[in-house]
Short mmCIF file of C-alpha atoms and ligand atoms in Angstrom, two decimals:
data_model
loop_
_atom_site.label_atom_id
_atom_site.label_comp_id
_atom_site.label_asym_id
_atom_site.label_seq_id
_atom_site.Cartn_x
_atom_site.Cartn_y
_atom_site.Cartn_z
CA UNK Y 1 -11.91 31.49 6.35
CA UNK Y 2 -8.70 29.93 7.59
CA UNK Y 3 -5.77 30.08 5.16
CA UNK Y 4 -4.46 26.65 5.94
CA UNK Y 5 -5.61 23.36 7.43
CA UNK Y 6 -2.93 21.49 9.32
CA UNK Y 7 -3.35 17.78 9.92
CA UNK Y 8 -1.44 15.60 12.32
CA UNK Y 9 -1.67 12.09 10.88
CA UNK Y 10 -0.91 8.72 12.46
CA UNK Y 11 -0.45 5.30 10.83
CA UNK Y 12 0.17 2.08 12.77
CA UNK Y 13 -1.78 -0.63 10.92
CA UNK Y 14 1.08 -3.09 10.46
CA UNK Y 15 4.80 -2.82 11.14
CA UNK Y 16 5.48 0.88 10.58
CA UNK Y 17 4.86 3.48 13.27
CA UNK Y 18 4.44 6.74 11.42
CA UNK Y 19 3.33 10.31 12.07
CA UNK Y 20 3.18 13.26 9.70
CA UNK Y 21 2.15 16.87 9.51
CA UNK Y 22 0.36 17.77 6.28
CA UNK Y 23 -0.76 21.23 5.14
CA UNK Y 24 -3.91 21.52 3.03
CA UNK Y 25 -3.90 17.84 2.15
CA UNK Y 26 -1.02 17.76 -0.27
CA UNK Y 27 1.92 19.57 1.29
CA UNK Y 28 3.99 17.31 3.55
CA UNK Y 29 5.76 19.26 6.30
CA UNK Y 30 7.09 16.08 7.94
CA UNK Y 31 6.67 12.33 7.53
CA UNK Y 32 8.42 10.23 10.17
CA UNK Y 33 8.46 6.46 9.64
CA UNK Y 34 9.82 4.09 12.25
CA UNK Y 35 10.03 0.67 10.64
CA UNK Y 36 10.00 -2.57 12.62
CA UNK Y 37 11.28 -4.66 9.72
CA UNK Y 38 14.50 -5.59 11.56
CA UNK Y 39 12.50 -6.73 14.60
CA UNK Y 40 10.24 -9.06 12.57
CA UNK Y 41 12.89 -10.26 10.10
CA UNK Y 42 14.10 -13.03 12.41
CA UNK Y 43 10.55 -14.49 12.46
CA UNK Y 44 10.17 -14.31 8.66
CA UNK Y 45 7.03 -12.16 8.96
CA UNK Y 46 5.19 -9.67 11.15
CA UNK Y 47 4.35 -10.98 14.65
CA UNK Y 48 1.20 -9.06 15.69
CA UNK Y 49 1.83 -8.96 19.45
CA UNK Y 50 5.41 -7.77 19.00
CA UNK Y 51 4.22 -5.15 16.48
CA UNK Y 52 1.74 -3.73 19.03
CA UNK Y 53 4.41 -3.48 21.72
CA UNK Y 54 6.80 -1.67 19.41
CA UNK Y 55 4.11 0.75 18.29
CA UNK Y 56 3.45 1.52 21.93
CA UNK Y 57 7.15 2.10 22.64
CA UNK Y 58 7.63 4.34 19.60
CA UNK Y 59 4.43 6.29 19.00
CA UNK Y 60 5.06 9.29 21.27
CA UNK Y 61 8.59 9.79 20.00
CA UNK Y 62 7.46 9.51 16.37
CA UNK Y 63 4.69 12.09 16.90
CA UNK Y 64 7.09 14.46 18.72
CA UNK Y 65 9.59 14.14 15.89
CA UNK Y 66 6.92 14.80 13.25
CA UNK Y 67 5.83 17.98 15.05
CA UNK Y 68 9.43 19.11 15.60
CA UNK Y 69 10.39 18.61 11.97
CA UNK Y 70 7.32 20.44 10.74
CA UNK Y 71 8.16 23.46 12.91
CA UNK Y 72 4.65 23.25 14.41
CA UNK Y 73 3.17 22.36 17.78
CA UNK Y 74 0.12 20.33 18.69
CA UNK Y 75 -1.71 23.63 19.30
CA UNK Y 76 -1.30 24.55 15.62
CA UNK Y 77 -3.10 21.39 14.42
CA UNK Y 78 -6.64 21.71 13.07
CA UNK Y 79 -7.45 18.00 12.98
CA UNK Y 80 -6.09 14.50 13.59
CA UNK Y 81 -6.18 11.86 10.85
CA UNK Y 82 -5.66 8.22 11.77
CA UNK Y 83 -5.84 4.77 10.15
CA UNK Y 84 -8.61 2.73 11.79
CA UNK Y 85 -8.55 -0.29 9.46
CA UNK Y 86 -7.83 -2.64 7.87
CA UNK Y 87 -4.79 -4.01 9.68
CA UNK Y 88 -3.68 -5.78 12.84
CA UNK Y 89 -6.14 -4.93 15.60
CA UNK Y 90 -3.57 -4.40 18.36
CA UNK Y 91 -1.38 -2.31 16.08
CA UNK Y 92 -4.31 -0.18 14.88
CA UNK Y 93 -5.45 0.43 18.46
CA UNK Y 94 -2.15 2.06 19.46
CA UNK Y 95 -2.40 4.70 16.72
CA UNK Y 96 -6.12 5.17 17.20
CA UNK Y 97 -5.93 5.60 20.99
CA UNK Y 98 -3.12 8.13 20.59
CA UNK Y 99 -5.11 10.07 18.00
CA UNK Y 100 -8.21 10.05 20.22
CA UNK Y 101 -6.18 11.34 23.17
CA UNK Y 102 -4.90 14.29 21.10
CA UNK Y 103 -8.35 14.97 19.71
CA UNK Y 104 -9.88 15.03 23.19
CA UNK Y 105 -7.07 17.03 24.81
CA UNK Y 106 -6.97 19.70 22.10
CA UNK Y 107 -10.65 19.71 21.16
CA UNK Y 108 -9.93 19.13 17.48
CA UNK Y 109 -11.74 16.81 15.08
CA UNK Y 110 -10.76 13.16 14.67
CA UNK Y 111 -10.90 11.75 11.15
CA UNK Y 112 -10.64 7.98 10.66
CA UNK Y 113 -9.05 6.83 7.40
CA UNK Y 114 -9.21 3.53 5.54
CA UNK Y 115 -5.62 2.38 5.03
CA UNK Y 116 -6.15 1.81 1.30
CA UNK Y 117 -7.74 5.22 0.78
CA UNK Y 118 -4.46 6.43 2.29
CA UNK Y 119 -2.38 4.44 -0.21
CA UNK Y 120 -4.40 5.90 -3.10
CA UNK Y 121 -3.98 9.41 -1.64
CA UNK Y 122 -0.16 9.09 -1.72
CA UNK Y 123 -0.59 9.94 -5.38
CA UNK Y 124 -2.31 13.28 -4.64
CA UNK Y 125 0.79 14.28 -2.68
CA UNK Y 126 3.10 13.19 -5.47
CA UNK Y 127 1.11 14.66 -8.37
CA UNK Y 128 -0.41 18.11 -7.71
CA UNK Y 129 -2.51 17.87 -10.90
CA UNK Y 130 -4.16 14.54 -10.06
CA UNK Y 131 -7.89 14.52 -9.36
CA UNK Y 132 -10.56 11.81 -9.54
CA UNK Y 133 -11.98 10.08 -11.53
CA UNK Y 134 -9.43 7.33 -12.20
CA UNK Y 135 -8.83 3.63 -11.82
CA UNK Y 136 -6.64 2.74 -8.83
CA UNK Y 137 -4.53 -0.40 -8.76
CA UNK Y 138 -3.61 -1.19 -5.16
CA UNK Y 139 -0.94 -3.82 -4.68
CA UNK Y 140 0.35 -4.34 -1.17
CA UNK Y 141 1.25 -6.99 1.36
CA UNK Y 142 -2.40 -7.47 2.29
CA UNK Y 143 -4.32 -6.39 -0.83
CA UNK Y 144 -4.45 -6.60 -4.59
CA UNK Y 145 -7.42 -4.52 -5.66
CA UNK Y 146 -8.83 -2.64 -8.60
CA UNK Y 147 -10.78 0.37 -7.38
CA UNK Y 148 -12.92 2.69 -9.45
CA UNK Y 149 -12.38 6.09 -7.84
CA UNK Y 150 -15.07 8.54 -8.86
CA UNK Y 151 -14.50 11.17 -6.15
CA UNK Y 152 -12.11 11.88 -3.28
CA UNK Y 153 -14.38 9.87 -0.99
CA UNK Y 154 -16.31 7.84 -3.52
CA UNK Y 155 -14.83 4.57 -4.62
CA UNK Y 156 -15.93 1.09 -5.53
CA UNK Y 157 -13.84 -2.05 -5.40
CA UNK Y 158 -14.28 -3.78 -8.77
CA UNK Y 159 -11.77 -6.59 -8.29
CA UNK Y 160 -9.69 -8.19 -5.58
CA UNK Y 161 -7.63 -11.22 -4.76
CA UNK Y 162 -9.37 -14.49 -3.99
CA UNK Y 163 -6.39 -15.87 -2.08
CA UNK Y 164 -2.91 -14.39 -1.58
CA UNK Y 165 -2.24 -10.70 -2.09
CA UNK Y 166 0.58 -9.94 -4.53
CA UNK Y 167 3.02 -8.85 -1.80
CA UNK Y 168 2.15 -11.89 0.28
CA UNK Y 169 2.95 -14.18 -2.68
CA UNK Y 170 6.27 -12.36 -3.21
CA UNK Y 171 7.13 -12.76 0.48
CA UNK Y 172 6.30 -16.49 0.44
CA UNK Y 173 8.26 -17.21 -2.74
CA UNK Y 174 11.22 -15.26 -1.34
CA UNK Y 175 11.09 -17.40 1.77
CA UNK Y 176 11.28 -20.69 -0.16
CA UNK Y 177 14.15 -19.25 -2.21
CA UNK Y 178 15.88 -18.46 1.09
CA UNK Y 179 16.11 -14.73 0.31
CA UNK Y 180 14.79 -13.25 3.57
CA UNK Y 181 12.04 -10.84 4.61
CA UNK Y 182 10.35 -8.78 3.29
CA UNK Y 183 10.68 -10.69 0.05
CA UNK Y 184 9.25 -8.23 -2.48
CA UNK Y 185 12.26 -5.95 -2.79
CA UNK Y 186 14.65 -8.94 -2.70
CA UNK Y 187 12.87 -10.72 -5.57
CA UNK Y 188 12.74 -7.42 -7.48
CA UNK Y 189 16.53 -7.02 -7.11
CA UNK Y 190 17.43 -10.64 -7.87
CA UNK Y 191 15.10 -10.80 -10.89
CA UNK Y 192 17.20 -8.17 -12.64
CA UNK Y 193 19.94 -10.80 -13.02
CA UNK Y 194 17.56 -13.54 -14.22
CA UNK Y 195 15.72 -14.59 -17.37
CA UNK Y 196 11.98 -13.86 -17.14
CA UNK Y 197 11.21 -16.53 -19.74
CA UNK Y 198 13.25 -19.28 -18.06
CA UNK Y 199 10.30 -21.03 -16.35
CA UNK Y 200 6.75 -20.69 -17.73
CA UNK Y 201 4.85 -20.26 -14.44
CA UNK Y 202 1.06 -20.24 -14.64
CA UNK Y 203 -0.71 -16.95 -15.45
CA UNK Y 204 -4.08 -17.12 -13.68
CA UNK Y 205 -6.80 -14.96 -15.29
CA UNK Y 206 -9.85 -16.75 -13.74
CA UNK Y 207 -13.20 -16.73 -15.62
CA UNK Y 208 -13.51 -14.61 -18.74
CA UNK Y 209 -14.10 -10.98 -17.83
CA UNK Y 210 -13.21 -11.49 -14.15
CA UNK Y 211 -11.39 -8.60 -12.54
CA UNK Y 212 -10.33 -10.70 -9.56
CA UNK Y 213 -6.87 -12.07 -8.94
CA UNK Y 214 -5.48 -15.38 -7.70
CA UNK Y 215 -1.79 -15.87 -7.04
CA UNK Y 216 -1.73 -19.02 -4.94
CA UNK Y 217 -1.59 -21.27 -8.05
CA UNK Y 218 1.43 -19.40 -9.40
CA UNK Y 219 3.06 -19.49 -5.97
CA UNK Y 220 2.44 -23.26 -5.66
CA UNK Y 221 3.86 -23.65 -9.17
CA UNK Y 222 7.11 -22.12 -7.91
CA UNK Y 223 7.20 -24.47 -4.89
CA UNK Y 224 6.55 -27.51 -7.11
CA UNK Y 225 9.21 -26.43 -9.59
CA UNK Y 226 11.82 -26.00 -6.83
CA UNK Y 227 10.97 -29.40 -5.32
CA UNK Y 228 11.06 -31.26 -8.63
CA UNK Y 229 14.38 -29.67 -9.62
CA UNK Y 230 15.83 -30.61 -6.24
CA UNK Y 231 14.58 -34.18 -6.57
CA UNK Y 232 16.13 -34.44 -10.03
CA UNK Y 233 19.42 -33.25 -8.50
CA UNK Y 234 19.49 -30.09 -10.61
CA UNK Y 235 20.79 -26.78 -9.30
CA UNK Y 236 18.15 -24.03 -9.13
CA UNK Y 237 18.92 -20.71 -10.74
CA UNK Y 238 17.27 -18.46 -8.15
CA UNK Y 239 17.50 -15.34 -10.33
CA UNK Y 240 15.66 -17.11 -13.17
CA UNK Y 241 12.95 -18.34 -10.78
CA UNK Y 242 12.55 -14.85 -9.30
CA UNK Y 243 12.37 -13.20 -12.72
CA UNK Y 244 9.92 -15.79 -14.13
CA UNK Y 245 7.65 -15.65 -11.08
CA UNK Y 246 7.63 -11.84 -11.06
CA UNK Y 247 6.84 -11.76 -14.79
CA UNK Y 248 3.92 -14.21 -14.39
CA UNK Y 249 2.36 -12.17 -11.57
CA UNK Y 250 2.89 -8.75 -13.14
CA UNK Y 251 1.62 -9.76 -16.58
CA UNK Y 252 -1.75 -10.64 -15.05
CA UNK Y 253 -1.93 -7.53 -12.84
CA UNK Y 254 -1.05 -5.15 -15.67
CA UNK Y 255 -3.34 -6.89 -18.16
CA UNK Y 256 -6.36 -6.74 -15.84
CA UNK Y 257 -5.73 -3.14 -14.78
CA UNK Y 258 -5.48 -1.84 -18.33
CA UNK Y 259 -8.54 -3.79 -19.44
CA UNK Y 260 -10.59 -2.50 -16.49
CA UNK Y 261 -9.60 1.12 -17.17
CA UNK Y 262 -10.61 0.72 -20.81
CA UNK Y 263 -13.95 -0.94 -19.95
CA UNK Y 264 -14.84 1.76 -17.41
CA UNK Y 265 -13.79 4.58 -19.70
CA UNK Y 266 -11.16 5.85 -17.27
CA UNK Y 267 -8.17 7.57 -18.85
CA UNK Y 268 -5.88 7.47 -15.80
CA UNK Y 269 -4.43 4.59 -13.79
CA UNK Y 270 -3.13 5.33 -10.30
CA UNK Y 271 -0.75 2.81 -8.77
CA UNK Y 272 -0.57 2.41 -4.99
CA UNK Y 273 0.66 0.15 -2.17
CA UNK Y 274 3.98 -1.40 -1.17
CA UNK Y 275 4.30 -3.55 -4.31
CA UNK Y 276 3.99 -0.37 -6.39
CA UNK Y 277 7.72 -0.04 -5.66
CA UNK Y 278 8.35 -3.04 -7.93
CA UNK Y 279 10.47 -2.03 -10.91
CA UNK Y 280 9.08 -4.70 -13.25
CA UNK Y 281 5.50 -3.62 -12.47
CA UNK Y 282 6.35 0.04 -13.08
CA UNK Y 283 8.03 -0.71 -16.41
CA UNK Y 284 5.29 -3.01 -17.69
CA UNK Y 285 2.50 -0.68 -16.60
CA UNK Y 286 4.25 2.34 -18.12
CA UNK Y 287 4.52 0.54 -21.44
CA UNK Y 288 0.96 -0.81 -21.41
CA UNK Y 289 -0.51 2.60 -20.49
CA UNK Y 290 1.53 4.25 -23.23
CA UNK Y 291 0.23 1.74 -25.78
CA UNK Y 292 -3.39 2.24 -24.66
CA UNK Y 293 -3.21 6.04 -24.40
CA UNK Y 294 -3.72 5.98 -20.62
CA UNK Y 295 -1.98 8.32 -18.18
CA UNK Y 296 -0.13 6.56 -15.37
CA UNK Y 297 0.49 7.99 -11.90
CA UNK Y 298 2.93 6.32 -9.48
CA UNK Y 299 4.01 7.45 -6.03
CA UNK Y 300 7.70 7.81 -5.16
CA UNK Y 301 9.22 4.82 -3.36
CA UNK Y 302 8.95 6.50 0.06
CA UNK Y 303 5.21 7.07 -0.39
CA UNK Y 304 4.55 3.53 -1.73
CA UNK Y 305 5.03 1.75 1.58
CA UNK Y 306 3.11 2.55 4.77
CA UNK Y 307 3.48 6.15 5.94
CA UNK Y 308 1.36 8.74 7.76
CA UNK Y 309 1.57 11.50 5.12
CA UNK Y 310 -0.78 9.55 2.84
CA UNK Y 311 -3.21 9.17 5.76
CA UNK Y 312 -3.03 12.94 6.41
CA UNK Y 313 -3.88 13.62 2.78
CA UNK Y 314 -6.87 11.25 2.81
CA UNK Y 315 -8.05 12.70 6.15
CA UNK Y 316 -7.99 16.23 4.71
CA UNK Y 317 -10.32 15.27 1.85
CA UNK Y 318 -12.67 13.50 4.26
CA UNK Y 319 -12.70 16.56 6.52
CA UNK Y 320 -13.46 18.78 3.50
CA UNK Y 321 -16.63 16.75 2.93
CA UNK Y 322 -17.62 16.79 6.60
CA UNK Y 323 -16.70 13.15 7.16
CA UNK Y 324 -15.56 13.60 10.73
CA UNK Y 325 -15.59 10.91 13.43
CA UNK Y 326 -15.91 11.03 17.20
CA UNK Y 327 -14.29 9.26 20.12
CA UNK Y 328 -16.43 6.16 19.61
CA UNK Y 329 -14.42 5.33 16.48
CA UNK Y 330 -13.08 1.80 16.83
CA UNK Y 331 -10.35 -0.17 15.06
CA UNK Y 332 -11.79 -2.42 12.35
CA UNK Y 333 -9.24 -5.05 11.28
CA UNK Y 334 -11.26 -6.20 8.23
CA UNK Y 335 -12.68 -2.82 7.18
CA UNK Y 336 -13.91 -3.06 3.58
CA UNK Y 337 -13.02 -0.19 1.24
CA UNK Y 338 -16.59 0.04 0.01
CA UNK Y 339 -17.58 1.33 3.44
CA UNK Y 340 -15.65 4.58 3.04
O1 KG4 F 1 1.71 -1.44 1.50
P1 KG4 F 1 2.72 -2.14 2.33
O2 KG4 F 1 3.87 -1.34 2.90
O3 KG4 F 1 2.03 -2.84 3.56
C1 KG4 F 1 0.72 -3.30 3.46
O4 KG4 F 1 -0.20 -2.47 3.63
O5 KG4 F 1 0.58 -4.50 3.16
O6 KG4 F 1 3.27 -3.36 1.46
C2 KG4 F 1 4.24 -4.25 1.91
C3 KG4 F 1 4.46 -5.29 0.82
C4 KG4 F 1 5.36 -6.45 1.27
O7 KG4 F 1 4.72 -7.66 0.93
C5 KG4 F 1 6.63 -6.25 0.44
O8 KG4 F 1 7.30 -7.46 0.15
C6 KG4 F 1 6.08 -5.60 -0.81
O9 KG4 F 1 5.10 -4.69 -0.32
N1 KG4 F 1 7.09 -4.87 -1.58
C7 KG4 F 1 7.48 -5.22 -2.83
C8 KG4 F 1 8.50 -4.32 -3.20
N2 KG4 F 1 8.70 -3.44 -2.17
C9 KG4 F 1 7.82 -3.80 -1.18
N3 KG4 F 1 7.04 -6.21 -3.63
C10 KG4 F 1 7.61 -6.33 -4.84
N4 KG4 F 1 8.61 -5.52 -5.26
C11 KG4 F 1 9.09 -4.51 -4.49
N5 KG4 F 1 10.06 -3.72 -4.93
ZN1 ZN F 2 -0.10 -0.55 3.34
#
C-alpha cells in the first residue's frame, strides 16, 4: 500500500487560473493562483472569451510553478483532479483539456470535481478534525446554497437562490455605488464605516419554511433608494447604504442556515465560497452558532475564493471511493451539485 497519494489539481472555472499539489487530500504542498481580476476590472465583470484566452496563456506556467513549489515532478503524481463544472464553458475547457493531456501522457487517473464540492472541501484542508456529516453554507459569486453533506461524496442541495447569488448582488450594488469590481470586498470594507441600521432594506425570507434565497428584491431596494435620494437632491451616504445592504442580506443567510442545521439535526455548519470572506457574515454566523450550540467551520481567506487546492482535496476523496473519470469527461457549465 502506497504511503502517500499525490494529486495535481487544476481549477479554471471562472477568472482564476490555479494549480496545486496536494498530499493525501489535506496537505497542500503548493497552491498557485493567477487571478485575472485586473484584466476584467475595466469591464465591470468577467468577460468569458477574455477569461478563456487568459487561462490558455497562463495554464502551463501555473502548473509548472505548482510542481516546482511542491518539490515534485509530474512523474510523482498519482492522479489529476480538475473542475469540470459549473462555470464558464470556455474557461472550464482549458483546465479540463490540460488535465486530460497529463492524464493520458502519464497514464494516471483523471478525477472530475464539482466546483462547489471543491469549495466545501477547502474546509477539510483548514480543519484537520472536520468530517461529514454537516450543513454547508455556500455563498459565492454564482451560488448561494444550503447543502446537507452526509458523506465526503454524498450531499443534497436543500436550498438555493431563486435569482441573484449573494456575491452577484454585492457586485451589482457595488457597481451602482461606483465602488468598482469585484464589489464584495469593497462593500465589506466600506460597511465598516457605516451604520447598518441607517436604511431598512427588505429582508426576503420567501414562504414560511422555505430554505431558498432571493436577493434581487433587496438589490432593487438599494437602486430605488439611491434614485429617490438623488431625485430629492439629498447626498447619499455610501457607507450607510453598504452597511445596511450587507446587514439585510446576511441576516437572512445566517437565519436560514442556522434554522436548517437545527431542523436537520446537524451540529456543525461549514461556510464556503468567495463571500465566506465577508467579515459581517463571519461575525454574525459565529454569534448565531454560539447561541445555538453549533460548531462553525470557516476557511481562511485564501481558501475562500477559487483555488486548486480545494479541488485537489475533493478529488482525493472521490478517488478514495473509486469515483474516477476517463477522457470522455466533458465540461458541464450548469452541473448540478446533486449529480455528484
Ligand atoms: O467563490 P468565488 O471566488 O467565485 C465563484 O465561484 O463565484 O466568489 C467570488 C465572489 C464575488 O462575487 C466577490 O464579490 C465575492 O465573492 N466576495 C465577497 C467578499 N470577498 C469576495 N463578497 C462579500 N464580502 C467579501 N469580503
Ligand atoms: Zn468559486
